[in-house]
PDB file of C-alpha atoms in Angstrom:
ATOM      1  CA  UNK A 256       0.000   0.000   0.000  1.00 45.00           C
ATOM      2  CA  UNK A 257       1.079   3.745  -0.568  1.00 51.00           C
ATOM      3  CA  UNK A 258      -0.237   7.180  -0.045  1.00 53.00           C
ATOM      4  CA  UNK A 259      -1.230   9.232  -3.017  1.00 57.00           C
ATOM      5  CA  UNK A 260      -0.540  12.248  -0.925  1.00 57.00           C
ATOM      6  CA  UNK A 261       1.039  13.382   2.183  1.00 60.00           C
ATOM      7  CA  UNK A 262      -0.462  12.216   5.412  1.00 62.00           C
ATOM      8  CA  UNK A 263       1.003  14.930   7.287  1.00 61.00           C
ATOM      9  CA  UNK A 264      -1.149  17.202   5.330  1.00 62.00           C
ATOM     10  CA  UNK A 265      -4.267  16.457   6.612  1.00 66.00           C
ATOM     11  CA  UNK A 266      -5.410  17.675  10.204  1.00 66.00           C
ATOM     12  CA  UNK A 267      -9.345  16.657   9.338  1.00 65.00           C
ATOM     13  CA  UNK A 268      -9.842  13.476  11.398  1.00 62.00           C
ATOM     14  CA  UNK A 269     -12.563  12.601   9.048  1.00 65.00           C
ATOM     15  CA  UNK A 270     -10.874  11.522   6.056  1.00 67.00           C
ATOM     16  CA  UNK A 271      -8.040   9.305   8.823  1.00 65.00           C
ATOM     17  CA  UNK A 272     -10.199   6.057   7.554  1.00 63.00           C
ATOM     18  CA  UNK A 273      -8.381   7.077   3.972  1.00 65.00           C
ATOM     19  CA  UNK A 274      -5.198   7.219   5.217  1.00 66.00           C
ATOM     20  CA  UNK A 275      -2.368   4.601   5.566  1.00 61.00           C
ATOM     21  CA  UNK A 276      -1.884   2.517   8.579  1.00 61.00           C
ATOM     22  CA  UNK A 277      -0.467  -0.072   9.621  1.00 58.00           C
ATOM     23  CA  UNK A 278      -2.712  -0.600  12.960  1.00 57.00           C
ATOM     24  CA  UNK A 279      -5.789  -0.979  11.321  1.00 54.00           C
ATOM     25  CA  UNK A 280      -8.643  -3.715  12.424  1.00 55.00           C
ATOM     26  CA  UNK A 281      -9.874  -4.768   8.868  1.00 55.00           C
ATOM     27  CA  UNK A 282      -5.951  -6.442   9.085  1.00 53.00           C
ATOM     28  CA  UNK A 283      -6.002  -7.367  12.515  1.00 53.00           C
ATOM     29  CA  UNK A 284      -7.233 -10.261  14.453  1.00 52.00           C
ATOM     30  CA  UNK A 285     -10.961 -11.028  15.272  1.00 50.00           C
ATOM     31  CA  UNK A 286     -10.675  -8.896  18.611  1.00 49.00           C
ATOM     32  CA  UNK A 287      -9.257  -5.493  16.753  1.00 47.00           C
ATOM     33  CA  UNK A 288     -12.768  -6.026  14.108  1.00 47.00           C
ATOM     34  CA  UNK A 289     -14.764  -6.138  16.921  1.00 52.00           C
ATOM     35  CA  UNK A 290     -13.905  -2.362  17.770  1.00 63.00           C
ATOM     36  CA  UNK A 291     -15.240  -1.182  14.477  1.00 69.00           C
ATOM     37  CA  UNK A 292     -18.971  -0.637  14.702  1.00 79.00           C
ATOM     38  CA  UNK A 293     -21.109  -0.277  11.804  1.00 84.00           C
ATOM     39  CA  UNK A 294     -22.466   3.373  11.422  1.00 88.00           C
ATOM     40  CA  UNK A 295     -25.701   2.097  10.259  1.00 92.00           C
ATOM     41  CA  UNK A 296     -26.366  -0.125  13.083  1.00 94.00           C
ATOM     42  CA  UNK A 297     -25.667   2.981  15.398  1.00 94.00           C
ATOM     43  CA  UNK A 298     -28.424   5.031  13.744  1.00 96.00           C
ATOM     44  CA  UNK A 299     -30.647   1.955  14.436  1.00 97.00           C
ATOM     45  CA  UNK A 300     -29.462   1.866  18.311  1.00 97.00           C
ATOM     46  CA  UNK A 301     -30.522   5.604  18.670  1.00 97.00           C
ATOM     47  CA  UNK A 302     -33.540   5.085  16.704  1.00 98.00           C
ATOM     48  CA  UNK A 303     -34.728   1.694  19.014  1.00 98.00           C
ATOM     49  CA  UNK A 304     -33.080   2.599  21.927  1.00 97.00           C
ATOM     50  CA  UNK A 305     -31.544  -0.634  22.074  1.00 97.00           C
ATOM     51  CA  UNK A 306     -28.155  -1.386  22.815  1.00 96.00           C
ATOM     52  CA  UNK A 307     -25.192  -2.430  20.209  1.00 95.00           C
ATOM     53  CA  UNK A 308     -25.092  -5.917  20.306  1.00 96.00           C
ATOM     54  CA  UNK A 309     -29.084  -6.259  20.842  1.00 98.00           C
ATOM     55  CA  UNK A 310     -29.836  -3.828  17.462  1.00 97.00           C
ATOM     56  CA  UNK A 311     -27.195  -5.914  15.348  1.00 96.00           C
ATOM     57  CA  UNK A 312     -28.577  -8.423  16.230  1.00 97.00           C
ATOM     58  CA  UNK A 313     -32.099  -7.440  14.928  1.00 98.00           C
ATOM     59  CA  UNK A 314     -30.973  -5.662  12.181  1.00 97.00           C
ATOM     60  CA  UNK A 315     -28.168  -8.381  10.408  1.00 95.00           C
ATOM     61  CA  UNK A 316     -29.062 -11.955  12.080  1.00 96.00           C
ATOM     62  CA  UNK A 317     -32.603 -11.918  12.726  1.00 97.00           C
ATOM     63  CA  UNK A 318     -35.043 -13.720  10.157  1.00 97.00           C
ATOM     64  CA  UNK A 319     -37.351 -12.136   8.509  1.00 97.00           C
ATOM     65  CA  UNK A 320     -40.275 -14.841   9.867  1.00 98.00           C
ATOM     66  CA  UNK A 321     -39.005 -13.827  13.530  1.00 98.00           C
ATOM     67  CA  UNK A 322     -40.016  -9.901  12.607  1.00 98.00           C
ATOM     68  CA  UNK A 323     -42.965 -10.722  11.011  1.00 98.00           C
ATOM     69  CA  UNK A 324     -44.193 -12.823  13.790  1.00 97.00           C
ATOM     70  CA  UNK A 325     -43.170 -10.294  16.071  1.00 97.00           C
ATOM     71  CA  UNK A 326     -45.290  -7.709  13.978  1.00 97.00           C
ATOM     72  CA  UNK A 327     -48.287 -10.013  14.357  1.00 96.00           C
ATOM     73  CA  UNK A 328     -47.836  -9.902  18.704  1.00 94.00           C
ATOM     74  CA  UNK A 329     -46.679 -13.467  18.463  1.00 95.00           C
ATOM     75  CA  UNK A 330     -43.402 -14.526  19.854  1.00 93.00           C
ATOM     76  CA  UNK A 331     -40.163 -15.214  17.602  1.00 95.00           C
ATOM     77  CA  UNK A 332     -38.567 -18.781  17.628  1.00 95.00           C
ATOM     78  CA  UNK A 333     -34.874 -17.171  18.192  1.00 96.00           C
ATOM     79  CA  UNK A 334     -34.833 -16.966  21.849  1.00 95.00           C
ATOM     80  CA  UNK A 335     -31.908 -13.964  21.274  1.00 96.00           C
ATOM     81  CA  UNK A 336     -35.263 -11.706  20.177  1.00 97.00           C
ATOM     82  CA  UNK A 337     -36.551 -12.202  23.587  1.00 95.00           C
ATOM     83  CA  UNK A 338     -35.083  -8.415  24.659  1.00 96.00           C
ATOM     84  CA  UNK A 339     -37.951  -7.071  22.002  1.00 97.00           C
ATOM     85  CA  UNK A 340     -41.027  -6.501  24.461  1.00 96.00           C
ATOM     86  CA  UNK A 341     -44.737  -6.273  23.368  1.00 95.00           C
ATOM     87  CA  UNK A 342     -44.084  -2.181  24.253  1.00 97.00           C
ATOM     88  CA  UNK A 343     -41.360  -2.105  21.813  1.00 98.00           C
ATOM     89  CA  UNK A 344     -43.140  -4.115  19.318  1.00 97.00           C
ATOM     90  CA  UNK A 345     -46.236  -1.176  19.812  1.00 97.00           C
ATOM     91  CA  UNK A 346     -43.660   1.852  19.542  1.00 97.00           C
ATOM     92  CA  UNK A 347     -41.287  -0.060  17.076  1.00 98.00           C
ATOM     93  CA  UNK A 348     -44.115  -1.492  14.746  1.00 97.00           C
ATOM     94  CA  UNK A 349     -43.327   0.621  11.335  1.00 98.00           C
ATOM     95  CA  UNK A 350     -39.998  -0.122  12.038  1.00 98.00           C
ATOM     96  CA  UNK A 351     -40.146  -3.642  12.197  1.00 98.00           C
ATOM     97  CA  UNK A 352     -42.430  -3.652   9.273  1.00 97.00           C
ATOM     98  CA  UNK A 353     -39.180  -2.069   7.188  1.00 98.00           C
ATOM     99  CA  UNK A 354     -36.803  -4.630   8.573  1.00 98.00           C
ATOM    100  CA  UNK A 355     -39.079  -7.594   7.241  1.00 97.00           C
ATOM    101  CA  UNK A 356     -39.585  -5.975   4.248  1.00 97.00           C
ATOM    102  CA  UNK A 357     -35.637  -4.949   3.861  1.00 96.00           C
ATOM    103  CA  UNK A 358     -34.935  -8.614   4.931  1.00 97.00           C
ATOM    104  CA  UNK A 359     -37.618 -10.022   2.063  1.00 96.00           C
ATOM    105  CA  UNK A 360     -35.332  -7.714  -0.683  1.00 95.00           C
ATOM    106  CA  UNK A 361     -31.518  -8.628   0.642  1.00 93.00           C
ATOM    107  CA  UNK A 362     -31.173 -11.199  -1.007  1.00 90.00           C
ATOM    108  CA  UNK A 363     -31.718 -10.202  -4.433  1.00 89.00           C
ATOM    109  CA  UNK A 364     -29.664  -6.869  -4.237  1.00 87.00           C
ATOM    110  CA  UNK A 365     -26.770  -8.151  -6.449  1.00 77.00           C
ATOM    111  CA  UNK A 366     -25.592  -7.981  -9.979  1.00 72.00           C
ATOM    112  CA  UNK A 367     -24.547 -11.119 -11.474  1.00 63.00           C
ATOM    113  CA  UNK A 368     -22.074 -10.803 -14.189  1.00 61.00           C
ATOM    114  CA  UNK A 369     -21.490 -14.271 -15.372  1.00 55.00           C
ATOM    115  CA  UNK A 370     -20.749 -12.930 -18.867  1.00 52.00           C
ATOM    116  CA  UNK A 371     -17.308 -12.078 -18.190  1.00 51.00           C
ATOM    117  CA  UNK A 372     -14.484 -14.323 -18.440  1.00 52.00           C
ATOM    118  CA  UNK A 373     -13.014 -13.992 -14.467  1.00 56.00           C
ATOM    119  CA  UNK A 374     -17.012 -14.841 -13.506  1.00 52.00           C
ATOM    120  CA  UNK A 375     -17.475 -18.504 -12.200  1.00 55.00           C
ATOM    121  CA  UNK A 376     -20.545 -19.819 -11.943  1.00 53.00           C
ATOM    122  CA  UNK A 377     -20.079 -21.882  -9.132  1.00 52.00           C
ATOM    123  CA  UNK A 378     -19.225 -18.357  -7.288  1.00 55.00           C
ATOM    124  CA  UNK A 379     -22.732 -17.432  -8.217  1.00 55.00           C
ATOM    125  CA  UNK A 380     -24.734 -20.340  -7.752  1.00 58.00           C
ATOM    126  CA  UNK A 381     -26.754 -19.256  -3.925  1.00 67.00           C
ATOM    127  CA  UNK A 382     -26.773 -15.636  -5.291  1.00 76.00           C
ATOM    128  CA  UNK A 383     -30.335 -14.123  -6.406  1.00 84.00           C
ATOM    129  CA  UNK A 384     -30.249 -11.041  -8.588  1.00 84.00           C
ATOM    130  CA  UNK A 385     -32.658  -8.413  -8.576  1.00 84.00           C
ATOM    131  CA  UNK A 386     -34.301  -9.184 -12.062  1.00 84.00           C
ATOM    132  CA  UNK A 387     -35.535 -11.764 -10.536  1.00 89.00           C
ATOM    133  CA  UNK A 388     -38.191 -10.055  -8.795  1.00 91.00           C
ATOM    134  CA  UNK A 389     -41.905  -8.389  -9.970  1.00 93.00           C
ATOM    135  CA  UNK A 390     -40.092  -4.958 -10.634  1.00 93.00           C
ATOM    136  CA  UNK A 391     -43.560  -3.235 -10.630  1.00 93.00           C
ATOM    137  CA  UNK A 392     -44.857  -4.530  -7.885  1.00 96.00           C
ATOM    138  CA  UNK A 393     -41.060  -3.628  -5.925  1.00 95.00           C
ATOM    139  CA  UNK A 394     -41.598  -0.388  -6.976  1.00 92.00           C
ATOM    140  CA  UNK A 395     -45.428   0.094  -6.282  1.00 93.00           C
ATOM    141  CA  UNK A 396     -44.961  -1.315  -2.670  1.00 95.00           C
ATOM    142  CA  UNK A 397     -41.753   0.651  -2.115  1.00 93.00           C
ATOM    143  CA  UNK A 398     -43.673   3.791  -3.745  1.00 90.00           C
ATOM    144  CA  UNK A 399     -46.601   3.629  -1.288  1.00 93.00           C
ATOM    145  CA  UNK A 400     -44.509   2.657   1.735  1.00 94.00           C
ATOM    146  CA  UNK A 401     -42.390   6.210   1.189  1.00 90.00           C
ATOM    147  CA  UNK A 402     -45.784   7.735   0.420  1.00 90.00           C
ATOM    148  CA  UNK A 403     -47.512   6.651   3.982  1.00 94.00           C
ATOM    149  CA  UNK A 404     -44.525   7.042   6.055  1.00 93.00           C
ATOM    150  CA  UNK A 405     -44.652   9.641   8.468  1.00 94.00           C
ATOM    151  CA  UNK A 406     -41.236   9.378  10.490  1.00 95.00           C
ATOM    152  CA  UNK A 407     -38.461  10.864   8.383  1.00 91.00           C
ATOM    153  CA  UNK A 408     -35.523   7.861   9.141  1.00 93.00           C
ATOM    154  CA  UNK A 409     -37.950   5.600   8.029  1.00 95.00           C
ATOM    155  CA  UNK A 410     -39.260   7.447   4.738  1.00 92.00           C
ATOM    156  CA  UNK A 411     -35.376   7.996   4.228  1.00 90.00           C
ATOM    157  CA  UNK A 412     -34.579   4.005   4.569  1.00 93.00           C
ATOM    158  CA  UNK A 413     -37.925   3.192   2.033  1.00 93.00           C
ATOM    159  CA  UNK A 414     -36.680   5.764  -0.363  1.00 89.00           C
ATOM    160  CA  UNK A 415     -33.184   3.870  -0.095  1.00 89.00           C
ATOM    161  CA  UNK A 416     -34.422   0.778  -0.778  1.00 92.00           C
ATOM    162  CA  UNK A 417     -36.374   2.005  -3.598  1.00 90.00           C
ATOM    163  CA  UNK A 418     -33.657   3.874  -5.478  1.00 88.00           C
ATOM    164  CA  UNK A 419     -31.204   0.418  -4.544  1.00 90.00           C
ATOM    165  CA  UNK A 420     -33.751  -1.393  -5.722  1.00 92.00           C
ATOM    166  CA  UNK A 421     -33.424   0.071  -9.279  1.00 89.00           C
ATOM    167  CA  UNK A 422     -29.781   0.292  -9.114  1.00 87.00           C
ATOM    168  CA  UNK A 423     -29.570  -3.156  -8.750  1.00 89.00           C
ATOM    169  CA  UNK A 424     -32.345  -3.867 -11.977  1.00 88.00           C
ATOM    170  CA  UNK A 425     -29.620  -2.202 -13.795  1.00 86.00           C
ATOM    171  CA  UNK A 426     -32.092   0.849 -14.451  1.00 86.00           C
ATOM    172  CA  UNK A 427     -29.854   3.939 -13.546  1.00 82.00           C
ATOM    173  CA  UNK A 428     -31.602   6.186 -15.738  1.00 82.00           C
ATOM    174  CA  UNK A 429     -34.544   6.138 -13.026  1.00 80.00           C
ATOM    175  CA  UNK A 430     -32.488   5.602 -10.045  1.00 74.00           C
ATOM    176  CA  UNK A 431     -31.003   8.783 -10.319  1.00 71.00           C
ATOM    177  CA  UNK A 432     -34.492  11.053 -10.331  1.00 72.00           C
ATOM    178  CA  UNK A 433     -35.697   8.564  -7.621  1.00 66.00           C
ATOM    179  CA  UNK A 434     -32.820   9.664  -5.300  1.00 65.00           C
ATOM    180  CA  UNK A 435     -33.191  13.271  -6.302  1.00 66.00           C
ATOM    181  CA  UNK A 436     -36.756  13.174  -5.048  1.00 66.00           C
ATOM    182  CA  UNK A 437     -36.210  11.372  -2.092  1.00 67.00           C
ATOM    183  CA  UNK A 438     -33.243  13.871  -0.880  1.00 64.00           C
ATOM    184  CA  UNK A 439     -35.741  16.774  -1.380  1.00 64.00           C
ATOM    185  CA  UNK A 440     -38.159  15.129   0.650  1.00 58.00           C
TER     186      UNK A 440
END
């Protein structure tokens, strides 16, 4: 690895992720990783009120069945849910609803390029692709979820998922009005 520029010019600590090092976790054993948290689950802790472990938990290993039953007042099946109380479940409810629904679309967010020649297709075998899916209906129930949502993190999360969604059907021409729109709102 090498620098492009001089390290010693920069006194903004934002742009120190950029910058050489040779103490860095991503390069480190499984204890250093475990000291870099994941931005997004942080805006999820504030937004639940939840702590670290419990929201990435939720939001990355949780099923999409467990949310949904949760959604429904039943109980999950992964006994690690049991910190999500009826109460939250009442206060949480939209949010939940996105998770499932988020959950439902991971899967198919890739782009499979099997065309090219360093593509195998044993690397590609589990993966879903986007195309895959109804893109009309995607769109329509993405559409009317950022239409009805009221709370501003969540409308902001739909409208993500909605201009990812056609990223990822290869249709940038209308992801890029889609994300103009959304930002305004």
């Amino acid at each position: 690895y090498c620098n492009v520029f001089s390290q010693e010019l920069i006194n903004d600590l934002r742009y120190a992720p950029f910058l050489l090092s040779y103490s860095s976790a991503f390069y480190e054993n499984a204890y250093s990783r475990q000291k870099v948290r994941n931005a997004n689950i942080e805006e999820w802790q504030r937004y639940l009120g939840l702590d670290y472990n419990q929201t990435y938990y939720l939001v990355m290993k949780a099923s999409r069945t467990d949310i949904q039953a949760l959604t429904k007042g039943n109980k999950a099946d992964d006994r690690k849910l049991s910190f999500i109380t009826s109460d939250f479940v009442r206060r949480h409810k939209q949010a939940l609803l996105y998770l499932a629904y988020a959950k439902y679309l991971e899967p198919y967010m890739h782009i499979i390029r099997q065309s090219e020649g360093w593509s195998y297709d044993s690397e590609y075998n589990d993966k879903k692709e986007a195309s895959e899916l109804n893109y009309a209906k995607v769109v329509n129930v993405l559409i009317r979820s950022w239409n009805a949502e009221t709370d501003a993190e969540l409308k902001l999360r739909y409208g993500y998922q909605l201009v990812r969604f056609a990223h990822y059907n290869r249709n940038y021409k209308e992801a890029v009005p889609k994300s103009r729109c959304i930002i305004r709102a």
